[in-house]
Short mmCIF file of C-alpha atoms in Angstrom, two decimals:
data_model
loop_
_atom_site.label_atom_id
_atom_site.label_comp_id
_atom_site.label_asym_id
_atom_site.label_seq_id
_atom_site.Cartn_x
_atom_site.Cartn_y
_atom_site.Cartn_z
CA MET A 13 -7.38 13.87 -20.96
CA ARG A 14 -5.76 10.69 -22.09
CA VAL A 15 -3.64 8.84 -19.80
CA LEU A 16 -1.67 5.57 -20.40
CA PHE A 17 -1.17 4.14 -16.97
CA PHE A 18 1.79 1.60 -16.06
CA THR A 19 1.82 -0.58 -12.94
CA PRO A 20 4.36 -3.34 -12.20
CA TYR A 21 2.43 -6.41 -10.59
CA GLY A 22 -0.94 -6.07 -11.69
CA GLY A 23 -1.86 -7.24 -8.08
CA ARG A 24 -3.42 -6.31 -4.63
CA SER A 25 -0.58 -4.03 -3.30
CA GLY A 26 -1.39 -0.99 -1.83
CA SER A 27 -0.13 1.49 -4.63
CA GLU A 28 -2.25 -0.86 -7.38
CA THR A 29 -5.28 -0.90 -4.88
CA VAL A 30 -5.34 2.64 -4.76
CA LEU A 31 -4.70 2.91 -8.65
CA TRP A 32 -7.56 0.62 -9.20
CA HIS A 33 -9.79 2.78 -6.81
CA PHE A 34 -8.87 5.77 -9.06
CA LEU A 35 -9.40 4.45 -12.38
CA LYS A 36 -12.98 2.93 -10.97
CA GLY A 37 -14.22 6.25 -9.68
CA THR A 38 -13.19 8.75 -12.35
CA ASP A 39 -15.47 9.97 -14.75
CA PRO A 40 -14.62 8.35 -18.33
CA ALA A 41 -15.80 11.60 -20.12
CA GLU A 42 -13.24 13.31 -17.96
CA LEU A 43 -10.20 11.04 -18.12
CA GLN A 44 -9.62 8.37 -20.93
CA GLY A 45 -7.22 5.68 -19.75
CA ALA A 46 -5.74 2.53 -20.36
CA LEU A 47 -3.58 0.24 -18.18
CA VAL A 48 -0.20 -1.59 -18.81
CA CYS A 49 0.74 -4.12 -16.37
CA ILE A 50 4.42 -5.44 -16.59
CA GLU A 51 3.07 -8.52 -14.73
CA GLY A 52 -0.20 -9.91 -15.23
CA GLY A 53 -1.87 -10.56 -11.79
CA ASP A 54 -5.52 -10.17 -10.90
CA LEU A 55 -5.89 -6.51 -11.31
CA PRO A 56 -6.60 -6.75 -15.23
CA ALA A 57 -9.69 -8.90 -14.40
CA ARG A 58 -10.79 -6.30 -11.73
CA MET A 59 -10.41 -3.23 -13.77
CA PRO A 60 -13.83 -1.54 -15.13
CA PRO A 61 -14.58 -2.16 -18.83
CA HIS A 62 -14.02 1.48 -20.06
CA ILE A 63 -10.21 0.75 -19.06
CA PRO A 64 -8.60 -1.29 -21.60
CA THR A 65 -5.75 -3.45 -19.96
CA TYR A 66 -2.55 -4.84 -21.48
CA VAL A 67 -0.39 -7.34 -19.92
CA ALA A 68 3.36 -7.37 -20.49
CA ALA A 69 4.12 -10.83 -18.96
CA PRO A 70 2.59 -13.43 -16.77
CA PRO A 71 3.22 -13.05 -13.10
CA THR A 72 6.46 -13.77 -11.27
CA THR A 73 8.10 -13.88 -7.91
CA TYR A 74 8.06 -10.58 -6.12
CA GLY A 75 11.24 -8.77 -6.33
CA ARG A 76 12.11 -9.93 -10.12
CA VAL A 77 9.84 -7.49 -11.72
CA LEU A 78 12.81 -4.86 -12.34
CA SER A 79 14.55 -7.56 -14.57
CA LYS A 80 11.43 -7.93 -16.33
CA ALA A 81 10.82 -4.31 -16.72
CA ARG A 82 14.13 -3.97 -18.39
CA ARG A 83 13.15 -6.62 -20.96
CA PHE A 84 9.74 -4.95 -21.20
CA ALA A 85 11.17 -1.28 -22.16
CA LEU A 86 13.48 -2.05 -25.16
CA GLY A 87 15.43 1.28 -25.22
CA ARG A 88 16.22 3.62 -27.95
CA ASP A 89 13.44 4.99 -30.04
CA ARG A 90 11.33 1.84 -29.77
CA LEU A 91 8.54 0.71 -27.51
CA ASP A 92 7.79 -2.85 -26.65
CA PRO A 93 4.90 -4.44 -28.51
CA VAL A 94 2.65 -4.38 -25.63
CA THR A 95 3.00 -0.67 -25.00
CA ALA A 96 3.31 0.11 -28.30
CA ARG A 97 -0.16 -1.24 -28.90
CA ALA A 98 -1.52 0.47 -26.00
CA HIS A 99 -0.11 3.74 -27.04
CA ALA A 100 -1.35 3.65 -30.74
CA ALA A 101 -4.99 2.58 -29.37
CA LEU A 102 -5.11 5.52 -26.95
CA GLN A 103 -2.96 8.01 -28.14
CA PRO A 104 -2.35 9.41 -24.92
CA ASP A 105 -1.36 12.95 -23.57
CA LEU A 106 0.85 11.53 -21.12
CA TRP A 107 1.97 8.37 -19.37
CA TYR A 108 1.48 7.87 -15.46
CA LEU A 109 3.79 5.55 -13.71
CA ASN A 110 2.31 4.29 -10.52
CA THR A 111 5.51 3.27 -8.74
CA VAL A 112 9.26 4.47 -8.41
CA ILE A 113 10.37 0.97 -9.57
CA MET A 114 9.80 1.46 -13.08
CA PRO A 115 12.84 3.44 -14.36
CA ASP A 116 13.03 1.98 -17.89
CA VAL A 117 9.64 3.18 -18.41
CA ALA A 118 10.20 6.49 -17.45
CA ARG A 119 13.51 6.31 -19.53
CA MET A 120 11.53 5.28 -22.56
CA ALA A 121 9.07 8.29 -21.94
CA ILE A 122 12.07 10.49 -21.79
CA ARG A 123 13.48 9.23 -25.03
CA LEU A 124 10.28 9.84 -27.06
CA GLY A 125 9.22 13.12 -25.62
CA ILE A 126 6.34 11.64 -23.74
CA PRO A 127 5.55 13.77 -20.62
CA TYR A 128 5.03 11.53 -17.38
CA VAL A 129 3.60 11.52 -13.87
CA LEU A 130 5.50 9.86 -11.11
CA HIS A 131 3.32 8.61 -8.43
CA ALA A 132 5.38 7.62 -5.47
CA HIS A 133 3.95 5.03 -2.81
CA GLU A 134 7.49 4.30 -1.34
CA MET A 135 9.99 5.80 1.03
CA PRO A 136 13.49 5.05 0.85
CA TYR A 137 13.88 1.54 2.07
CA ILE A 138 12.04 0.63 -1.01
CA TRP A 139 14.26 2.73 -3.36
CA VAL A 140 17.00 0.05 -2.81
CA MET A 141 15.15 -1.83 -5.65
CA VAL A 142 16.46 0.81 -8.25
CA SER A 143 19.82 2.81 -8.29
CA GLY A 144 20.29 6.11 -7.16
CA ASP A 145 20.69 7.49 -10.82
CA ASP A 146 17.33 6.00 -11.73
CA ILE A 147 15.53 7.67 -8.94
CA GLU A 148 17.34 11.09 -9.83
CA MET A 149 16.41 10.55 -13.38
CA MET A 150 12.55 9.78 -12.90
CA VAL A 151 12.13 12.58 -10.36
CA ALA A 152 13.96 15.13 -12.38
CA ASN A 153 12.16 14.67 -15.80
CA ALA A 154 8.59 14.04 -14.50
CA SER A 155 6.19 16.59 -15.20
CA LEU A 156 4.42 15.82 -11.90
CA VAL A 157 5.75 13.91 -8.97
CA ILE A 158 2.99 12.53 -6.57
CA GLY A 159 3.83 11.50 -3.09
CA CYS A 160 0.75 9.35 -1.07
CA SER A 161 1.63 10.86 2.29
CA THR A 162 3.79 14.03 3.83
CA PRO A 163 6.53 11.79 4.64
CA VAL A 164 7.04 10.55 0.94
CA VAL A 165 6.62 13.99 -0.23
CA GLU A 166 9.23 15.17 2.31
CA CYS A 167 11.77 12.47 0.97
CA LEU A 168 11.22 13.46 -2.61
CA GLU A 169 11.67 17.05 -1.87
CA ARG A 170 14.85 16.21 -0.09
CA PHE A 171 15.98 14.32 -3.17
CA GLY A 172 15.34 17.32 -5.05
CA ALA A 173 12.03 17.28 -6.57
CA ARG A 174 10.37 20.64 -7.28
CA ASN A 175 7.13 19.76 -8.63
CA VAL A 176 6.15 17.49 -6.00
CA VAL A 177 2.45 17.58 -4.77
CA LEU A 178 0.38 15.41 -2.03
CA GLN A 179 -2.26 12.97 -2.91
CA HIS A 180 -3.11 10.42 0.09
CA SER A 181 -3.95 7.04 -0.52
CA MET A 182 -7.24 5.50 0.18
CA VAL A 183 -9.66 2.82 0.90
CA ASP A 184 -13.20 1.88 0.30
CA THR A 185 -14.74 2.14 3.72
CA ARG A 186 -17.76 0.81 2.45
CA ALA A 187 -16.29 -2.29 1.75
CA VAL A 188 -14.49 -2.42 5.17
CA ALA A 189 -17.47 -4.36 6.47
CA PRO A 190 -17.39 -8.00 8.14
CA SER A 191 -20.35 -10.17 7.59
CA PRO A 192 -22.39 -10.33 10.83
CA GLU A 193 -21.34 -13.94 12.10
CA GLY A 194 -17.58 -13.72 10.37
CA PRO A 195 -15.55 -12.47 13.08
CA ARG A 196 -16.91 -14.74 16.06
CA ALA A 197 -16.84 -17.54 13.40
CA ALA A 198 -13.29 -16.69 12.43
CA ARG A 199 -12.02 -16.48 16.16
CA ARG A 200 -13.57 -19.89 17.05
CA ALA A 201 -11.66 -21.34 13.74
CA LEU A 202 -8.43 -20.07 14.88
CA GLY A 203 -9.24 -21.50 18.60
CA ILE A 204 -9.04 -17.75 20.44
CA PRO A 205 -11.42 -17.86 23.54
CA ASP A 206 -14.12 -14.97 23.06
CA ASP A 207 -13.05 -13.07 26.31
CA ALA A 208 -9.24 -13.03 24.72
CA PHE A 209 -7.88 -9.58 23.99
CA VAL A 210 -6.50 -9.88 20.25
CA TRP A 211 -3.96 -7.85 18.62
CA ALA A 212 -3.54 -7.87 14.79
CA MET A 213 -1.42 -6.87 12.11
CA SER A 214 -1.86 -7.06 8.49
CA GLY A 215 0.77 -6.85 5.79
CA ARG A 216 3.31 -8.81 3.80
CA PHE A 217 5.36 -11.02 6.14
CA ASP A 218 8.63 -9.33 5.39
CA TYR A 219 11.51 -7.49 7.36
CA ARG A 220 9.93 -4.08 6.46
CA LYS A 221 6.43 -5.00 8.06
CA GLY A 222 8.47 -6.23 11.25
CA PRO A 223 7.16 -9.58 11.79
CA ASP A 224 10.14 -10.24 14.28
CA LEU A 225 8.85 -7.13 16.14
CA PHE A 226 5.38 -8.60 16.27
CA PHE A 227 6.92 -11.83 17.75
CA GLU A 228 8.91 -9.92 20.27
CA ALA A 229 6.03 -7.74 21.45
CA ALA A 230 3.73 -11.08 21.46
CA GLN A 231 6.13 -12.69 23.92
CA HIS A 232 5.44 -10.06 26.31
CA PHE A 233 1.82 -11.36 26.68
CA ALA A 234 2.70 -14.95 26.93
CA GLY A 235 0.50 -16.70 29.59
CA GLU A 236 -2.09 -14.06 29.25
CA ASN A 237 -5.60 -13.82 27.87
CA ALA A 238 -4.31 -12.06 24.94
CA HIS A 239 -3.98 -13.70 21.30
CA PHE A 240 -1.67 -12.05 18.27
CA LEU A 241 -3.07 -12.46 14.56
CA TRP A 242 -0.99 -11.59 11.58
CA ILE A 243 -2.79 -11.52 8.25
CA GLY A 244 -0.68 -11.24 4.96
CA HIS A 245 1.13 -13.21 2.25
CA ILE A 246 3.83 -15.24 3.34
CA PRO A 247 6.84 -15.13 0.54
CA ASN A 248 9.00 -18.28 0.30
CA GLU A 249 11.90 -16.35 1.62
CA GLY A 250 14.37 -17.29 4.48
CA PHE A 251 13.41 -14.65 6.63
CA ALA A 252 9.88 -15.24 6.51
CA ARG A 253 10.27 -18.83 6.79
CA TYR A 254 12.41 -18.52 9.90
CA MET A 255 9.85 -16.01 11.73
CA SER A 256 6.85 -18.08 10.79
CA LYS A 257 8.43 -21.29 12.01
CA ARG A 258 9.28 -19.30 15.57
CA ILE A 259 5.87 -18.12 15.73
CA ALA A 260 4.32 -21.74 15.02
CA THR A 261 6.62 -23.31 17.66
CA GLU A 262 7.35 -20.63 20.66
CA LEU A 263 3.91 -18.91 20.68
CA PRO A 264 1.02 -21.09 21.07
CA HIS A 265 -1.14 -17.68 21.20
CA ALA A 266 0.12 -16.21 18.06
CA HIS A 267 -1.45 -16.89 14.77
CA VAL A 268 -0.24 -16.64 11.13
CA LEU A 269 -2.66 -16.50 8.09
CA ASP A 270 -1.44 -16.41 4.35
CA HIS A 271 -3.24 -13.54 2.42
CA LEU A 272 -7.01 -14.15 2.57
CA ALA A 273 -8.82 -13.02 -0.80
CA ASP A 274 -12.20 -14.07 0.97
CA GLY A 275 -13.12 -13.34 4.28
CA TYR A 276 -10.29 -10.75 5.17
CA TYR A 277 -12.57 -8.13 6.92
CA ASP A 278 -14.09 -10.99 9.10
CA HIS A 279 -10.55 -11.99 10.47
CA LEU A 280 -9.43 -8.46 10.72
CA ALA A 281 -12.34 -7.54 12.63
CA VAL A 282 -11.38 -10.48 15.35
CA CYS A 283 -8.94 -7.96 16.65
CA ASP A 284 -9.49 -5.65 19.56
CA GLY A 285 -6.75 -3.41 18.73
CA PHE A 286 -4.22 -3.09 15.60
CA VAL A 287 -0.45 -2.98 15.97
CA LEU A 288 1.55 -1.66 13.07
CA THR A 289 5.16 -3.04 13.51
CA SER A 290 6.62 -1.75 10.42
CA ARG A 291 9.86 -0.30 10.07
CA GLU A 292 8.76 1.88 7.04
CA ASP A 293 5.20 2.67 5.76
CA PRO A 294 4.39 5.43 3.47
CA PHE A 295 0.60 5.35 4.22
CA PRO A 296 -0.62 1.77 4.99
CA LEU A 297 -4.09 0.93 3.91
CA VAL A 298 -4.24 -1.48 6.91
CA MET A 299 -4.18 1.70 9.34
CA LEU A 300 -7.24 3.25 7.56
CA GLU A 301 -9.09 -0.05 7.58
CA ALA A 302 -8.45 -0.76 11.27
CA ALA A 303 -9.71 2.91 11.94
CA ALA A 304 -12.79 2.10 9.57
CA LEU A 305 -13.59 -0.98 11.83
CA GLY A 306 -13.17 1.20 15.01
CA LYS A 307 -10.12 -0.27 16.59
CA PRO A 308 -7.41 1.39 18.64
CA LEU A 309 -4.05 1.52 16.95
CA VAL A 310 -0.41 1.39 18.15
CA SER A 311 2.65 1.89 16.15
CA PHE A 312 6.04 3.05 15.78
CA PRO A 313 6.58 6.08 13.81
CA SER A 314 7.15 4.39 10.41
CA GLY A 315 5.89 6.95 8.16
CA GLY A 316 2.33 7.90 7.43
CA VAL A 317 0.79 6.61 10.62
CA ALA A 318 1.79 9.71 12.38
CA GLU A 319 0.20 11.95 10.05
CA PHE A 320 -2.79 9.70 10.19
CA LEU A 321 -3.31 8.87 13.87
CA GLN A 322 -5.08 11.54 16.14
CA PRO A 323 -4.62 11.38 20.14
CA GLU A 324 -8.33 9.71 20.63
CA MET A 325 -7.28 6.95 18.14
CA GLY A 326 -4.28 5.19 19.44
CA THR A 327 -0.49 5.98 20.13
CA VAL A 328 2.73 6.39 18.12
CA VAL A 329 5.67 5.10 20.05
CA ASP A 330 8.63 7.42 19.24
CA SER A 331 11.31 5.43 21.21
CA TRP A 332 11.25 2.23 18.58
CA ASN A 333 11.46 0.33 21.68
CA VAL A 334 9.33 -2.79 21.76
CA ARG A 335 8.60 -2.58 25.71
CA ASP A 336 7.34 1.03 25.08
CA LEU A 337 5.14 -0.19 22.43
CA VAL A 338 3.80 -3.21 24.80
CA ALA A 339 3.11 -0.65 27.68
CA ALA A 340 1.08 1.20 25.03
CA MET A 341 -0.78 -1.63 23.95
CA ARG A 342 -1.67 -2.23 27.67
CA THR A 343 -3.51 1.15 28.03
CA TYR A 344 -6.05 0.02 25.40
CA MET A 345 -6.60 -3.55 27.10
CA GLY A 346 -7.80 -2.32 30.38
CA ALA A 347 -10.91 -0.33 31.58
CA ASN A 348 -11.96 2.78 30.09
CA PRO A 349 -9.24 2.86 27.74
CA PRO A 350 -8.52 6.24 25.83
CA PHE A 351 -10.08 5.61 22.77
CA ASP A 352 -12.90 7.06 20.70
CA PRO A 353 -14.33 4.39 18.01
CA SER A 354 -16.31 6.83 16.46
CA ALA A 355 -13.39 9.20 15.88
CA ALA A 356 -11.38 6.56 14.45
CA ARG A 357 -14.47 6.09 11.91
CA ALA A 358 -14.68 9.17 11.01
CA ARG A 359 -10.87 9.85 10.38
CA ALA A 360 -11.17 6.86 8.10
CA GLU A 361 -13.82 8.47 6.13
CA ALA A 362 -11.58 11.35 5.34
CA PHE A 363 -9.50 8.87 3.17
CA SER A 364 -12.32 7.06 1.56
CA VAL A 365 -12.64 6.80 -1.96
CA GLU A 366 -15.43 8.91 -1.98
CA ALA A 367 -13.22 11.68 -0.46
CA GLN A 368 -9.97 11.26 -2.52
CA VAL A 369 -10.82 10.16 -5.93
CA PRO A 370 -12.26 13.76 -6.53
CA LYS A 371 -9.25 15.47 -5.18
CA TRP A 372 -7.07 13.27 -7.44
CA ALA A 373 -9.13 14.41 -10.30
CA ARG A 374 -8.97 17.82 -9.60
CA LEU A 375 -5.19 17.70 -9.23
CA MET A 376 -4.79 16.00 -12.62
CA ARG A 377 -7.08 18.63 -14.19
CA GLY A 378 -5.19 21.64 -12.28
CA SER A 379 -1.66 20.32 -13.02
CA PHE A 380 -2.54 19.50 -16.92
CA PRO A 381 -4.97 22.10 -18.34
CA GLN A 382 -3.47 21.69 -21.64
CA PHE A 383 -4.98 18.47 -22.02
CA GLN A 384 -8.41 19.37 -21.17
CA ARG A 385 -10.81 18.52 -24.03
CA PRO A 386 -14.19 20.17 -24.33
#
């Protein structure tokens, strides 16, 4: 099977990390692939050598990718030069759109009669980036629609998708490995006492991920031997600037670190518990990482977390009330918390690269038997 993959940012977002695992882990003899990045982040440099990568344009700021995608897909019956070169070199059987925010790529595939897969890593909050007409067009014309979690599949079915299947996201659990002294050194560098209980959150510092809810929860622990740590990209946006300033000036026991390319797991392992404050999160990779590290998780019912979390691993707070979230957090800070680290690690392994990449390969084979080659 020959597949031309498309992804928007070429960066380290959850959807693009999952695609990277798929392409690294699939047998080249079984799937010949190439990748087109609308933006040229660091993903092309990390791709395996058997996956040729084409970049349409240099990186720009988050949120402007749609206008770039519209310049990228020229319309009518003509491909843009980058896609034309990739398509001619690979002669693919189908295209694979790795997010729902590339409607013009789907539109081009439809015009040229090229079958395509739509892999949705997003729930409706992100759908505001495209029009309702475009979502319907992409879903209705896809040969296969893939949802990254059960809540995403349910959203797609409500939207009218008939050929939708589930393929969970994943992490490389072998890579979730802090260095021996890394967490202790990171804790001390942050000025966190050795005996303080640390709650961490990891994600882009934006409204969907809930830094304001993180801030509100942290306020309840002021004056206690507890610290809060947020790890994630801080965009140059008004809301992010406002919340980061409030945390810096009002919460001496809270820390915000911009995205860490190096030492990420050393810092994440600083935490004693993980609090997921997202308002919507289809199947967050950070919850898999926290479980792989053997940390209890407390969350609102923001999406895939309710599907993933089991009773001995943490708590999903259904009320969306921060006071209830704090009460749940406190149950894991006392003596004999209702938590089994081995159960958390075992659950994470069910969503490891080793467990999920073969499922994806079987899904592609079973969905497109006409493209199998001897």
